[in-house]
Amino acid sequence: MKNLKIYVLLGIGIAFISIISCSNNDSTDTTTTTTTTNEVPAVYKKIYGATSITSDGTYIYIKTKDLPDHKSTYYPTTNALYESYSGTTFGGNTFVKNPNSIIEQTATVKIPLNPVVATTHAATPLGPIGVAINGVAFFNQYAGPNNQVLAGEIVSFDKYYGHPQNQGVYHYHVEPLYLTTVKSTKSGLMGFLLDGFPVYGPQEENGTLVTNTNLDDYHGHSHATVDYPNGIYHYHFTAEAPYLNGNGFYGTPGTISQ
């Protein structure tokens, strides 16, 4: 009888262990989870002036302080990047400083991750229309409402062809000289417009100068680049108006909040 009790107890113990083991195995199988992330493609990481770059799988979000990483006479004199300047600027014009100063911004640029041509092409607005790789804003070819020509403002571009407007937003209307001669090349990636299409410098990768005659009404064209070997529509800076953008965005623009 004593031996029988021992066998019964052993049987119960083995059964209990088996139940726990099966339960643990089932738990392992059913609690496995998959974590998905929206990876930011490498090309956007070339925007070295951003404070953060994220993606939700549909849009890229670029946060920036809009502070140029080069010297400018428009920085306050207490800033390490302040530099007094006199001389010539874009187009050989004699530099004339405007009364504004560079002020740090808090901007979030939202652009399509996979840009496509728009059915209806929206006009580029006054203010930021894109972002450069150093986090500085791109502006269009106009100086103000009612298509005021840029000619009067060109004299106020600093040595790197940028200047701030009355709210302190530093920006480029024309070729960002610091990027094309110091940080990158004349054919390098300069940034993106709000529609998600990239912006390149005033030369092709083979050294050919890009002119307005090489571009469409939106100041761009399509072919392969080092960043997009399969080809993509892209904009170019040129030496002639409209400099960066012509009759509007080629694609559907995202937004910029400040």
PDB file of N, CA and C in Angstrom, residues 16-79:
ATOM      1  N   PHE A  16       1.950  17.017 -13.436  1.00  0.00           N
ATOM      2  CA  PHE A  16       1.969  18.452 -13.127  1.00  0.00           C
ATOM      3  C   PHE A  16       3.098  19.151 -13.881  1.00  0.00           C
ATOM      4  N   ILE A  17       4.293  18.479 -13.881  1.00  0.00           N
ATOM      5  CA  ILE A  17       5.437  19.044 -14.605  1.00  0.00           C
ATOM      6  C   ILE A  17       5.135  19.135 -16.090  1.00  0.00           C
ATOM      7  N   SER A  18       4.483  18.124 -16.646  1.00  0.00           N
ATOM      8  CA  SER A  18       4.141  18.110 -18.074  1.00  0.00           C
ATOM      9  C   SER A  18       3.202  19.253 -18.421  1.00  0.00           C
ATOM     10  N   ILE A  19       2.233  19.487 -17.522  1.00  0.00           N
ATOM     11  CA  ILE A  19       1.265  20.571 -17.758  1.00  0.00           C
ATOM     12  C   ILE A  19       1.975  21.910 -17.782  1.00  0.00           C
ATOM     13  N   ILE A  20       2.900  22.110 -16.790  1.00  0.00           N
ATOM     14  CA  ILE A  20       3.645  23.379 -16.723  1.00  0.00           C
ATOM     15  C   ILE A  20       4.494  23.560 -17.969  1.00  0.00           C
ATOM     16  N   SER A  21       5.153  22.452 -18.401  1.00  0.00           N
ATOM     17  CA  SER A  21       6.015  22.510 -19.573  1.00  0.00           C
ATOM     18  C   SER A  21       5.229  22.864 -20.811  1.00  0.00           C
ATOM     19  N   CYS A  22       4.078  22.227 -21.014  1.00  0.00           N
ATOM     20  CA  CYS A  22       3.235  22.520 -22.172  1.00  0.00           C
ATOM     21  C   CYS A  22       2.740  23.950 -22.125  1.00  0.00           C
ATOM     22  N   SER A  23       2.384  24.370 -20.888  1.00  0.00           N
ATOM     23  CA  SER A  23       1.882  25.731 -20.720  1.00  0.00           C
ATOM     24  C   SER A  23       2.950  26.734 -21.101  1.00  0.00           C
ATOM     25  N   ASN A  24       4.208  26.488 -20.671  1.00  0.00           N
ATOM     26  CA  ASN A  24       5.299  27.397 -20.995  1.00  0.00           C
ATOM     27  C   ASN A  24       5.573  27.423 -22.490  1.00  0.00           C
ATOM     28  N   ASN A  25       5.535  26.250 -23.133  1.00  0.00           N
ATOM     29  CA  ASN A  25       5.767  26.182 -24.570  1.00  0.00           C
ATOM     30  C   ASN A  25       4.684  26.931 -25.321  1.00  0.00           C
ATOM     31  N   ASP A  26       3.443  26.743 -24.905  1.00  0.00           N
ATOM     32  CA  ASP A  26       2.335  27.436 -25.554  1.00  0.00           C
ATOM     33  C   ASP A  26       2.492  28.938 -25.376  1.00  0.00           C
ATOM     34  N   SER A  27       2.917  29.359 -24.162  1.00  0.00           N
ATOM     35  CA  SER A  27       3.079  30.776 -23.873  1.00  0.00           C
ATOM     36  C   SER A  27       4.138  31.379 -24.773  1.00  0.00           C
ATOM     37  N   THR A  28       5.242  30.659 -24.956  1.00  0.00           N
ATOM     38  CA  THR A  28       6.309  31.161 -25.817  1.00  0.00           C
ATOM     39  C   THR A  28       5.823  31.357 -27.233  1.00  0.00           C
ATOM     40  N   ASP A  29       5.048  30.429 -27.734  1.00  0.00           N
ATOM     41  CA  ASP A  29       4.547  30.480 -29.096  1.00  0.00           C
ATOM     42  C   ASP A  29       3.557  31.624 -29.291  1.00  0.00           C
ATOM     43  N   THR A  30       2.717  31.853 -28.308  1.00  0.00           N
ATOM     44  CA  THR A  30       1.619  32.794 -28.506  1.00  0.00           C
ATOM     45  C   THR A  30       1.977  34.223 -28.138  1.00  0.00           C
ATOM     46  N   THR A  31       3.087  34.453 -27.427  1.00  0.00           N
ATOM     47  CA  THR A  31       3.412  35.815 -27.015  1.00  0.00           C
ATOM     48  C   THR A  31       4.520  36.439 -27.864  1.00  0.00           C
ATOM     49  N   THR A  32       4.980  35.730 -28.905  1.00  0.00           N
ATOM     50  CA  THR A  32       5.986  36.298 -29.801  1.00  0.00           C
ATOM     51  C   THR A  32       5.393  37.480 -30.541  1.00  0.00           C
ATOM     52  N   THR A  33       6.090  38.645 -30.494  1.00  0.00           N
ATOM     53  CA  THR A  33       5.586  39.845 -31.161  1.00  0.00           C
ATOM     54  C   THR A  33       6.585  40.325 -32.200  1.00  0.00           C
ATOM     55  N   THR A  34       6.096  41.028 -33.179  1.00  0.00           N
ATOM     56  CA  THR A  34       6.936  41.613 -34.220  1.00  0.00           C
ATOM     57  C   THR A  34       6.857  43.118 -34.113  1.00  0.00           C
ATOM     58  N   THR A  35       8.020  43.764 -33.967  1.00  0.00           N
ATOM     59  CA  THR A  35       8.068  45.222 -33.887  1.00  0.00           C
ATOM     60  C   THR A  35       8.449  45.779 -35.245  1.00  0.00           C
ATOM     61  N   THR A  36       7.654  46.680 -35.774  1.00  0.00           N
ATOM     62  CA  THR A  36       7.938  47.276 -37.076  1.00  0.00           C
ATOM     63  C   THR A  36       8.413  48.714 -36.874  1.00  0.00           C
ATOM     64  N   THR A  37       9.369  49.136 -37.687  1.00  0.00           N
ATOM     65  CA  THR A  37       9.867  50.507 -37.638  1.00  0.00           C
ATOM     66  C   THR A  37       9.799  51.119 -39.024  1.00  0.00           C
ATOM     67  N   ASN A  38       9.635  52.440 -39.073  1.00  0.00           N
ATOM     68  CA  ASN A  38       9.635  53.151 -40.336  1.00  0.00           C
ATOM     69  C   ASN A  38      11.013  53.764 -40.524  1.00  0.00           C
ATOM     70  N   GLU A  39      11.857  53.050 -41.201  1.00  0.00           N
ATOM     71  CA  GLU A  39      13.239  53.465 -41.386  1.00  0.00           C
ATOM     72  C   GLU A  39      13.317  54.678 -42.310  1.00  0.00           C
ATOM     73  N   VAL A  40      14.159  55.629 -41.953  1.00  0.00           N
ATOM     74  CA  VAL A  40      14.395  56.801 -42.790  1.00  0.00           C
ATOM     75  C   VAL A  40      15.434  56.431 -43.844  1.00  0.00           C
ATOM     76  N   PRO A  41      15.102  56.522 -45.135  1.00  0.00           N
ATOM     77  CA  PRO A  41      16.072  56.184 -46.181  1.00  0.00           C
ATOM     78  C   PRO A  41      17.345  57.024 -46.068  1.00  0.00           C
ATOM     79  N   ALA A  42      18.448  56.453 -46.498  1.00  0.00           N
ATOM     80  CA  ALA A  42      19.760  57.079 -46.323  1.00  0.00           C
ATOM     81  C   ALA A  42      19.857  58.453 -46.958  1.00  0.00           C
ATOM     82  N   VAL A  43      19.176  58.659 -48.085  1.00  0.00           N
ATOM     83  CA  VAL A  43      19.308  59.942 -48.780  1.00  0.00           C
ATOM     84  C   VAL A  43      18.859  61.108 -47.905  1.00  0.00           C
ATOM     85  N   TYR A  44      17.857  60.901 -47.059  1.00  0.00           N
ATOM     86  CA  TYR A  44      17.371  61.983 -46.197  1.00  0.00           C
ATOM     87  C   TYR A  44      18.341  62.280 -45.054  1.00  0.00           C
ATOM     88  N   LYS A  45      19.170  61.312 -44.741  1.00  0.00           N
ATOM     89  CA  LYS A  45      20.155  61.520 -43.684  1.00  0.00           C
ATOM     90  C   LYS A  45      21.268  62.455 -44.125  1.00  0.00           C
ATOM     91  N   LYS A  46      21.278  62.811 -45.406  1.00  0.00           N
ATOM     92  CA  LYS A  46      22.221  63.816 -45.895  1.00  0.00           C
ATOM     93  C   LYS A  46      21.831  65.218 -45.430  1.00  0.00           C
ATOM     94  N   ILE A  47      20.623  65.350 -44.879  1.00  0.00           N
ATOM     95  CA  ILE A  47      20.205  66.640 -44.319  1.00  0.00           C
ATOM     96  C   ILE A  47      20.857  66.756 -42.947  1.00  0.00           C
ATOM     97  N   TYR A  48      22.111  67.123 -42.945  1.00  0.00           N
ATOM     98  CA  TYR A  48      22.895  67.097 -41.713  1.00  0.00           C
ATOM     99  C   TYR A  48      22.528  68.221 -40.752  1.00  0.00           C
ATOM    100  N   GLY A  49      21.814  69.245 -41.239  1.00  0.00           N
ATOM    101  CA  GLY A  49      21.443  70.358 -40.384  1.00  0.00           C
ATOM    102  C   GLY A  49      20.139  70.171 -39.637  1.00  0.00           C
ATOM    103  N   ALA A  50      19.492  69.031 -39.795  1.00  0.00           N
ATOM    104  CA  ALA A  50      18.234  68.773 -39.091  1.00  0.00           C
ATOM    105  C   ALA A  50      18.503  68.406 -37.639  1.00  0.00           C
ATOM    106  N   THR A  51      17.588  68.781 -36.759  1.00  0.00           N
ATOM    107  CA  THR A  51      17.682  68.350 -35.366  1.00  0.00           C
ATOM    108  C   THR A  51      17.109  66.947 -35.197  1.00  0.00           C
ATOM    109  N   SER A  52      16.187  66.553 -36.079  1.00  0.00           N
ATOM    110  CA  SER A  52      15.697  65.172 -36.113  1.00  0.00           C
ATOM    111  C   SER A  52      15.047  64.907 -37.463  1.00  0.00           C
ATOM    112  N   ILE A  53      15.099  63.648 -37.889  1.00  0.00           N
ATOM    113  CA  ILE A  53      14.452  63.206 -39.131  1.00  0.00           C
ATOM    114  C   ILE A  53      13.749  61.893 -38.821  1.00  0.00           C
ATOM    115  N   THR A  54      12.439  61.850 -39.034  1.00  0.00           N
ATOM    116  CA  THR A  54      11.658  60.644 -38.765  1.00  0.00           C
ATOM    117  C   THR A  54      10.718  60.370 -39.935  1.00  0.00           C
ATOM    118  N   SER A  55      10.117  59.203 -39.917  1.00  0.00           N
ATOM    119  CA  SER A  55       9.161  58.823 -40.969  1.00  0.00           C
ATOM    120  C   SER A  55       8.020  58.033 -40.361  1.00  0.00           C
ATOM    121  N   ASP A  56       6.823  58.215 -40.926  1.00  0.00           N
ATOM    122  CA  ASP A  56       5.684  57.393 -40.522  1.00  0.00           C
ATOM    123  C   ASP A  56       5.321  56.398 -41.626  1.00  0.00           C
ATOM    124  N   GLY A  57       6.224  56.271 -42.614  1.00  0.00           N
ATOM    125  CA  GLY A  57       5.972  55.362 -43.720  1.00  0.00           C
ATOM    126  C   GLY A  57       5.296  56.033 -44.895  1.00  0.00           C
ATOM    127  N   THR A  58       4.746  57.208 -44.680  1.00  0.00           N
ATOM    128  CA  THR A  58       4.107  57.976 -45.753  1.00  0.00           C
ATOM    129  C   THR A  58       4.815  59.307 -45.960  1.00  0.00           C
ATOM    130  N   TYR A  59       5.218  59.926 -44.866  1.00  0.00           N
ATOM    131  CA  TYR A  59       5.896  61.216 -44.916  1.00  0.00           C
ATOM    132  C   TYR A  59       7.222  61.159 -44.168  1.00  0.00           C
ATOM    133  N   ILE A  60       8.111  62.051 -44.554  1.00  0.00           N
ATOM    134  CA  ILE A  60       9.346  62.305 -43.832  1.00  0.00           C
ATOM    135  C   ILE A  60       9.150  63.594 -43.049  1.00  0.00           C
ATOM    136  N   TYR A  61       9.542  63.610 -41.785  1.00  0.00           N
ATOM    137  CA  TYR A  61       9.417  64.789 -40.928  1.00  0.00           C
ATOM    138  C   TYR A  61      10.819  65.281 -40.570  1.00  0.00           C
ATOM    139  N   ILE A  62      11.108  66.502 -40.963  1.00  0.00           N
ATOM    140  CA  ILE A  62      12.434  67.081 -40.767  1.00  0.00           C
ATOM    141  C   ILE A  62      12.297  68.283 -39.839  1.00  0.00           C
ATOM    142  N   LYS A  63      12.912  68.211 -38.693  1.00  0.00           N
ATOM    143  CA  LYS A  63      12.878  69.338 -37.758  1.00  0.00           C
ATOM    144  C   LYS A  63      14.192  70.106 -37.856  1.00  0.00           C
ATOM    145  N   THR A  64      14.077  71.426 -37.859  1.00  0.00           N
ATOM    146  CA  THR A  64      15.259  72.251 -38.034  1.00  0.00           C
ATOM    147  C   THR A  64      15.118  73.580 -37.296  1.00  0.00           C
ATOM    148  N   LYS A  65      16.271  74.148 -36.925  1.00  0.00           N
ATOM    149  CA  LYS A  65      16.307  75.463 -36.296  1.00  0.00           C
ATOM    150  C   LYS A  65      16.571  76.567 -37.318  1.00  0.00           C
ATOM    151  N   ASP A  66      16.807  76.169 -38.574  1.00  0.00           N
ATOM    152  CA  ASP A  66      17.024  77.120 -39.668  1.00  0.00           C
ATOM    153  C   ASP A  66      18.207  78.057 -39.378  1.00  0.00           C
ATOM    154  N   LEU A  67      19.259  77.499 -38.839  1.00  0.00           N
ATOM    155  CA  LEU A  67      20.459  78.285 -38.553  1.00  0.00           C
ATOM    156  C   LEU A  67      21.573  77.854 -39.501  1.00  0.00           C
ATOM    157  N   PRO A  68      22.051  78.755 -40.364  1.00  0.00           N
ATOM    158  CA  PRO A  68      23.139  78.370 -41.270  1.00  0.00           C
ATOM    159  C   PRO A  68      24.394  77.986 -40.505  1.00  0.00           C
ATOM    160  N   ASP A  69      25.106  76.994 -41.019  1.00  0.00           N
ATOM    161  CA  ASP A  69      26.326  76.525 -40.355  1.00  0.00           C
ATOM    162  C   ASP A  69      27.563  77.219 -40.915  1.00  0.00           C
ATOM    163  N   HIS A  70      27.347  78.338 -41.567  1.00  0.00           N
ATOM    164  CA  HIS A  70      28.454  79.113 -42.110  1.00  0.00           C
ATOM    165  C   HIS A  70      28.398  80.535 -41.570  1.00  0.00           C
ATOM    166  N   LYS A  71      29.472  81.255 -41.735  1.00  0.00           N
ATOM    167  CA  LYS A  71      29.522  82.625 -41.254  1.00  0.00           C
ATOM    168  C   LYS A  71      28.597  83.522 -42.063  1.00  0.00           C
ATOM    169  N   SER A  72      28.074  84.536 -41.376  1.00  0.00           N
ATOM    170  CA  SER A  72      27.190  85.493 -42.037  1.00  0.00           C
ATOM    171  C   SER A  72      27.223  86.809 -41.289  1.00  0.00           C
ATOM    172  N   THR A  73      27.153  87.879 -42.031  1.00  0.00           N
ATOM    173  CA  THR A  73      27.058  89.205 -41.422  1.00  0.00           C
ATOM    174  C   THR A  73      25.700  89.431 -40.780  1.00  0.00           C
ATOM    175  N   TYR A  74      24.758  88.500 -41.006  1.00  0.00           N
ATOM    176  CA  TYR A  74      23.422  88.630 -40.437  1.00  0.00           C
ATOM    177  C   TYR A  74      23.289  87.968 -39.063  1.00  0.00           C
ATOM    178  N   TYR A  75      24.310  87.264 -38.617  1.00  0.00           N
ATOM    179  CA  TYR A  75      24.291  86.773 -37.241  1.00  0.00           C
ATOM    180  C   TYR A  75      24.545  87.942 -36.291  1.00  0.00           C
ATOM    181  N   PRO A  76      24.001  87.898 -35.066  1.00  0.00           N
ATOM    182  CA  PRO A  76      24.358  88.922 -34.074  1.00  0.00           C
ATOM    183  C   PRO A  76      25.870  88.946 -33.866  1.00  0.00           C
ATOM    184  N   THR A  77      26.414  90.088 -33.554  1.00  0.00           N
ATOM    185  CA  THR A  77      27.865  90.210 -33.415  1.00  0.00           C
ATOM    186  C   THR A  77      28.422  89.347 -32.294  1.00  0.00           C
ATOM    187  N   THR A  78      27.570  88.921 -31.366  1.00  0.00           N
ATOM    188  CA  THR A  78      28.007  88.066 -30.258  1.00  0.00           C
ATOM    189  C   THR A  78      28.105  86.595 -30.664  1.00  0.00           C
ATOM    190  N   ASN A  79      27.583  86.248 -31.837  1.00  0.00           N
ATOM    191  CA  ASN A  79      27.592  84.857 -32.301  1.00  0.00           C
ATOM    192  C   ASN A  79      28.955  84.532 -32.915  1.00  0.00           C
TER     193      ASN A  79
END
